[in-house]
């Protein structure tokens, strides 16, 4: 056989392997609260467990542990002071950084995000979903906006998964959000490609529009 035939065979084999991998189920689970969070994912026999409370990461292959590693150390007091000083810089406080979109752009993208979220939710098999969240921030307008978008998303989720246990509230007095969430789901990555492409294209288009308006 000629080299062109061999090339087609190799490319076809690689494509089949890639499609098989994307069609394999990806399993995710996690929970988060005020004390920290923990999560895990498993795909193609590879599993990773991340425990933010014990600050450990485990890597498994077909159920057997390969390694356990500590996570990065917590931020020290000096790091927090440096971060506070950086927040006082006018360039980071008043204007979005490089590659970051202003709030008006995210408001424009919100309908597209909700539409694609509905598509994604139908392709995800949820084994367990619990949420008890309270939105809060030092900006009442931001708190109200996040609460409104969250309520819309909660309505969509309840429509797709009626068994989900969801509570979503807002606190306009407190400045720090609080709550707890638990999630366990299964999804085939190949079913997410279309929505990821459309959402990525919408963000790219909004970036270009934002640059032209400057």
mmCIF file of C-alpha atoms in Angstrom:
data_model
loop_
_atom_site.group_PDB
_atom_site.id
_atom_site.type_symbol
_atom_site.label_atom_id
_atom_site.label_comp_id
_atom_site.label_asym_id
_atom_site.label_seq_id
_atom_site.Cartn_x
_atom_site.Cartn_y
_atom_site.Cartn_z
ATOM 1 C CA UNK A 1 0.000 0.000 0.000
ATOM 2 C CA UNK A 2 1.114 3.558 -0.682
ATOM 3 C CA UNK A 3 2.070 6.023 2.035
ATOM 4 C CA UNK A 4 -1.193 7.927 1.466
ATOM 5 C CA UNK A 5 -3.242 4.835 2.355
ATOM 6 C CA UNK A 6 -1.166 4.241 5.480
ATOM 7 C CA UNK A 7 -1.596 7.896 6.447
ATOM 8 C CA UNK A 8 -5.376 7.614 6.078
ATOM 9 C CA UNK A 9 -5.396 4.446 8.196
ATOM 10 C CA UNK A 10 -3.355 6.095 10.952
ATOM 11 C CA UNK A 11 -5.478 9.254 10.919
ATOM 12 C CA UNK A 12 -8.688 7.211 10.913
ATOM 13 C CA UNK A 13 -7.473 5.131 13.864
ATOM 14 C CA UNK A 14 -6.515 8.251 15.825
ATOM 15 C CA UNK A 15 -9.905 9.794 15.076
ATOM 16 C CA UNK A 16 -11.714 6.670 16.291
ATOM 17 C CA UNK A 17 -9.649 6.620 19.487
ATOM 18 C CA UNK A 18 -10.390 10.307 20.076
ATOM 19 C CA UNK A 19 -14.128 9.862 19.474
ATOM 20 C CA UNK A 20 -14.192 6.820 21.765
ATOM 21 C CA UNK A 21 -12.475 8.804 24.503
ATOM 22 C CA UNK A 22 -14.867 11.743 24.117
ATOM 23 C CA UNK A 23 -17.825 9.354 24.186
ATOM 24 C CA UNK A 24 -16.612 7.735 27.432
ATOM 25 C CA UNK A 25 -18.414 8.986 30.556
ATOM 26 C CA UNK A 26 -16.679 11.555 32.743
ATOM 27 C CA UNK A 27 -17.671 11.348 36.408
ATOM 28 C CA UNK A 28 -17.471 14.336 38.724
ATOM 29 C CA UNK A 29 -18.327 14.803 42.364
ATOM 30 C CA UNK A 30 -17.661 17.506 44.890
ATOM 31 C CA UNK A 31 -18.868 19.471 47.864
ATOM 32 C CA UNK A 32 -18.002 22.912 49.208
ATOM 33 C CA UNK A 33 -18.848 24.948 52.306
ATOM 34 C CA UNK A 34 -17.295 27.612 54.527
ATOM 35 C CA UNK A 35 -14.572 25.191 55.709
ATOM 36 C CA UNK A 36 -13.369 24.484 52.193
ATOM 37 C CA UNK A 37 -14.114 22.045 49.435
ATOM 38 C CA UNK A 38 -13.329 18.603 48.090
ATOM 39 C CA UNK A 39 -13.834 17.114 44.668
ATOM 40 C CA UNK A 40 -12.930 14.266 42.357
ATOM 41 C CA UNK A 41 -13.152 13.287 38.717
ATOM 42 C CA UNK A 42 -12.695 10.005 36.890
ATOM 43 C CA UNK A 43 -12.253 9.502 33.152
ATOM 44 C CA UNK A 44 -10.738 6.666 31.120
ATOM 45 C CA UNK A 45 -9.654 4.893 34.310
ATOM 46 C CA UNK A 46 -7.776 7.932 35.633
ATOM 47 C CA UNK A 47 -9.069 9.465 38.853
ATOM 48 C CA UNK A 48 -8.013 12.554 40.763
ATOM 49 C CA UNK A 49 -9.235 13.392 44.294
ATOM 50 C CA UNK A 50 -8.677 16.917 45.606
ATOM 51 C CA UNK A 51 -9.340 17.532 49.312
ATOM 52 C CA UNK A 52 -9.103 21.221 50.141
ATOM 53 C CA UNK A 53 -9.758 20.627 53.821
ATOM 54 C CA UNK A 54 -6.823 18.241 54.302
ATOM 55 C CA UNK A 55 -4.957 19.973 51.457
ATOM 56 C CA UNK A 56 -4.116 16.736 49.633
ATOM 57 C CA UNK A 57 -4.321 15.499 46.063
ATOM 58 C CA UNK A 58 -4.586 11.792 45.196
ATOM 59 C CA UNK A 59 -4.090 10.355 41.712
ATOM 60 C CA UNK A 60 -5.509 6.901 40.905
ATOM 61 C CA UNK A 61 -5.334 4.558 37.922
ATOM 62 C CA UNK A 62 -8.171 2.010 37.661
ATOM 63 C CA UNK A 63 -8.835 2.410 41.369
ATOM 64 C CA UNK A 64 -5.219 2.007 42.536
ATOM 65 C CA UNK A 65 -3.480 4.993 44.063
ATOM 66 C CA UNK A 66 -0.428 6.167 42.142
ATOM 67 C CA UNK A 67 0.601 9.103 44.299
ATOM 68 C CA UNK A 68 -0.511 11.491 47.013
ATOM 69 C CA UNK A 69 0.712 15.056 47.062
ATOM 70 C CA UNK A 70 0.132 18.002 49.429
ATOM 71 C CA UNK A 71 -1.470 21.063 47.905
ATOM 72 C CA UNK A 72 0.187 24.471 47.773
ATOM 73 C CA UNK A 73 0.664 26.011 51.183
ATOM 74 C CA UNK A 74 -1.974 28.494 52.411
ATOM 75 C CA UNK A 75 -1.297 32.184 51.842
ATOM 76 C CA UNK A 76 0.709 33.808 54.636
ATOM 77 C CA UNK A 77 -0.044 37.115 56.288
ATOM 78 C CA UNK A 78 2.623 38.787 54.165
ATOM 79 C CA UNK A 79 1.011 37.424 51.000
ATOM 80 C CA UNK A 80 -2.373 38.779 52.100
ATOM 81 C CA UNK A 81 -0.876 42.226 52.784
ATOM 82 C CA UNK A 82 0.741 42.237 49.344
ATOM 83 C CA UNK A 83 -2.573 41.268 47.801
ATOM 84 C CA UNK A 84 -4.357 44.075 49.668
ATOM 85 C CA UNK A 85 -1.799 46.581 48.403
ATOM 86 C CA UNK A 86 -2.272 45.330 44.856
ATOM 87 C CA UNK A 87 -6.020 45.824 45.165
ATOM 88 C CA UNK A 88 -5.452 49.475 45.946
ATOM 89 C CA UNK A 89 -3.801 50.086 42.578
ATOM 90 C CA UNK A 90 -6.094 52.250 40.417
ATOM 91 C CA UNK A 91 -5.426 50.181 37.294
ATOM 92 C CA UNK A 92 -6.803 46.998 38.873
ATOM 93 C CA UNK A 93 -9.605 48.722 40.770
ATOM 94 C CA UNK A 94 -11.110 50.975 38.127
ATOM 95 C CA UNK A 95 -10.509 49.162 34.854
ATOM 96 C CA UNK A 96 -10.596 45.479 33.852
ATOM 97 C CA UNK A 97 -7.200 43.867 33.417
ATOM 98 C CA UNK A 98 -5.851 42.520 30.138
ATOM 99 C CA UNK A 99 -8.201 39.952 28.646
ATOM 100 C CA UNK A 100 -10.944 40.680 31.192
ATOM 101 C CA UNK A 101 -14.407 41.825 30.201
ATOM 102 C CA UNK A 102 -16.326 44.638 31.945
ATOM 103 C CA UNK A 103 -19.579 43.927 33.754
ATOM 104 C CA UNK A 104 -21.704 45.264 30.852
ATOM 105 C CA UNK A 105 -20.196 42.614 28.566
ATOM 106 C CA UNK A 106 -21.082 39.835 30.992
ATOM 107 C CA UNK A 107 -24.648 41.175 31.134
ATOM 108 C CA UNK A 108 -24.731 40.924 27.343
ATOM 109 C CA UNK A 109 -23.401 37.357 27.468
ATOM 110 C CA UNK A 110 -25.825 36.252 30.210
ATOM 111 C CA UNK A 111 -28.732 35.280 27.855
ATOM 112 C CA UNK A 112 -26.355 33.223 25.700
ATOM 113 C CA UNK A 113 -24.913 31.594 28.795
ATOM 114 C CA UNK A 114 -28.368 30.684 30.117
ATOM 115 C CA UNK A 115 -29.412 29.269 26.731
ATOM 116 C CA UNK A 116 -26.294 27.104 26.483
ATOM 117 C CA UNK A 117 -26.691 26.115 30.134
ATOM 118 C CA UNK A 118 -30.107 24.656 29.289
ATOM 119 C CA UNK A 119 -28.517 22.647 26.475
ATOM 120 C CA UNK A 120 -25.700 21.405 28.715
ATOM 121 C CA UNK A 121 -28.013 20.460 31.559
ATOM 122 C CA UNK A 122 -29.977 18.125 29.310
ATOM 123 C CA UNK A 123 -26.778 16.230 28.479
ATOM 124 C CA UNK A 124 -25.669 15.797 32.094
ATOM 125 C CA UNK A 125 -26.828 12.884 34.248
ATOM 126 C CA UNK A 126 -26.997 14.053 37.849
ATOM 127 C CA UNK A 127 -26.831 11.454 40.602
ATOM 128 C CA UNK A 128 -26.959 13.992 43.443
ATOM 129 C CA UNK A 129 -27.408 17.778 43.547
ATOM 130 C CA UNK A 130 -27.872 19.881 46.662
ATOM 131 C CA UNK A 131 -27.413 23.628 47.035
ATOM 132 C CA UNK A 132 -28.034 25.984 49.939
ATOM 133 C CA UNK A 133 -26.572 29.324 48.845
ATOM 134 C CA UNK A 134 -26.853 32.925 50.008
ATOM 135 C CA UNK A 135 -25.512 35.670 47.734
ATOM 136 C CA UNK A 136 -23.807 38.623 49.421
ATOM 137 C CA UNK A 137 -21.235 41.266 48.491
ATOM 138 C CA UNK A 138 -20.232 44.841 49.293
ATOM 139 C CA UNK A 139 -22.093 46.006 46.159
ATOM 140 C CA UNK A 140 -25.910 45.701 46.433
ATOM 141 C CA UNK A 141 -26.297 46.032 42.647
ATOM 142 C CA UNK A 142 -23.919 43.125 42.071
ATOM 143 C CA UNK A 143 -25.679 41.080 44.758
ATOM 144 C CA UNK A 144 -29.038 41.681 43.079
ATOM 145 C CA UNK A 145 -27.695 40.825 39.613
ATOM 146 C CA UNK A 146 -26.047 37.583 40.766
ATOM 147 C CA UNK A 147 -29.165 36.650 42.731
ATOM 148 C CA UNK A 148 -31.386 37.232 39.682
ATOM 149 C CA UNK A 149 -29.189 35.208 37.322
ATOM 150 C CA UNK A 150 -28.913 32.506 39.977
ATOM 151 C CA UNK A 151 -32.693 32.291 40.348
ATOM 152 C CA UNK A 152 -33.056 31.942 36.585
ATOM 153 C CA UNK A 153 -30.473 29.142 36.544
ATOM 154 C CA UNK A 154 -32.113 27.425 39.517
ATOM 155 C CA UNK A 155 -35.438 27.437 37.652
ATOM 156 C CA UNK A 156 -33.778 25.828 34.636
ATOM 157 C CA UNK A 157 -32.107 23.187 36.815
ATOM 158 C CA UNK A 158 -35.367 22.334 38.561
ATOM 159 C CA UNK A 159 -37.038 21.950 35.186
ATOM 160 C CA UNK A 160 -34.416 19.428 34.078
ATOM 161 C CA UNK A 161 -33.828 17.660 37.418
ATOM 162 C CA UNK A 162 -36.943 17.958 39.618
ATOM 163 C CA UNK A 163 -35.263 15.871 42.331
ATOM 164 C CA UNK A 164 -32.540 18.501 42.901
ATOM 165 C CA UNK A 165 -32.562 20.101 46.373
ATOM 166 C CA UNK A 166 -31.933 23.814 45.693
ATOM 167 C CA UNK A 167 -32.235 26.902 47.901
ATOM 168 C CA UNK A 168 -30.983 30.283 46.627
ATOM 169 C CA UNK A 169 -31.323 33.519 48.644
ATOM 170 C CA UNK A 170 -29.733 36.966 48.871
ATOM 171 C CA UNK A 171 -28.414 38.913 51.863
ATOM 172 C CA UNK A 172 -28.052 42.659 51.221
ATOM 173 C CA UNK A 173 -26.573 43.302 54.676
ATOM 174 C CA UNK A 174 -23.688 40.816 54.752
ATOM 175 C CA UNK A 175 -20.670 41.228 52.453
ATOM 176 C CA UNK A 176 -19.503 37.603 52.200
ATOM 177 C CA UNK A 177 -21.513 34.867 50.431
ATOM 178 C CA UNK A 178 -22.154 31.625 52.278
ATOM 179 C CA UNK A 179 -23.676 28.237 51.716
ATOM 180 C CA UNK A 180 -23.020 24.613 50.903
ATOM 181 C CA UNK A 181 -23.211 22.600 47.699
ATOM 182 C CA UNK A 182 -22.931 18.903 46.828
ATOM 183 C CA UNK A 183 -22.789 17.479 43.330
ATOM 184 C CA UNK A 184 -22.253 14.100 41.689
ATOM 185 C CA UNK A 185 -22.747 13.749 37.938
ATOM 186 C CA UNK A 186 -21.877 11.836 34.772
ATOM 187 C CA UNK A 187 -21.375 13.379 31.348
ATOM 188 C CA UNK A 188 -19.930 12.397 27.968
ATOM 189 C CA UNK A 189 -17.505 15.141 26.838
ATOM 190 C CA UNK A 190 -18.522 14.744 23.189
ATOM 191 C CA UNK A 191 -21.958 16.109 24.084
ATOM 192 C CA UNK A 192 -20.458 19.350 25.419
ATOM 193 C CA UNK A 193 -18.400 20.366 22.405
ATOM 194 C CA UNK A 194 -21.186 22.229 20.590
ATOM 195 C CA UNK A 195 -22.139 24.429 23.544
ATOM 196 C CA UNK A 196 -18.489 25.083 24.424
ATOM 197 C CA UNK A 197 -17.840 26.211 20.837
ATOM 198 C CA UNK A 198 -20.866 28.538 20.740
ATOM 199 C CA UNK A 199 -20.120 30.072 24.148
ATOM 200 C CA UNK A 200 -16.446 30.543 23.288
ATOM 201 C CA UNK A 201 -17.390 32.243 20.014
ATOM 202 C CA UNK A 202 -19.798 34.569 21.866
ATOM 203 C CA UNK A 203 -17.069 35.577 24.351
ATOM 204 C CA UNK A 204 -14.586 36.167 21.515
ATOM 205 C CA UNK A 205 -17.120 38.305 19.662
ATOM 206 C CA UNK A 206 -17.780 40.360 22.816
ATOM 207 C CA UNK A 207 -14.040 40.874 23.338
ATOM 208 C CA UNK A 208 -13.705 42.247 19.827
ATOM 209 C CA UNK A 209 -16.693 44.519 20.295
ATOM 210 C CA UNK A 210 -15.262 45.759 23.602
ATOM 211 C CA UNK A 211 -11.898 46.551 21.988
ATOM 212 C CA UNK A 212 -13.540 48.516 19.171
ATOM 213 C CA UNK A 213 -15.544 50.597 21.655
ATOM 214 C CA UNK A 214 -12.435 51.792 23.511
#
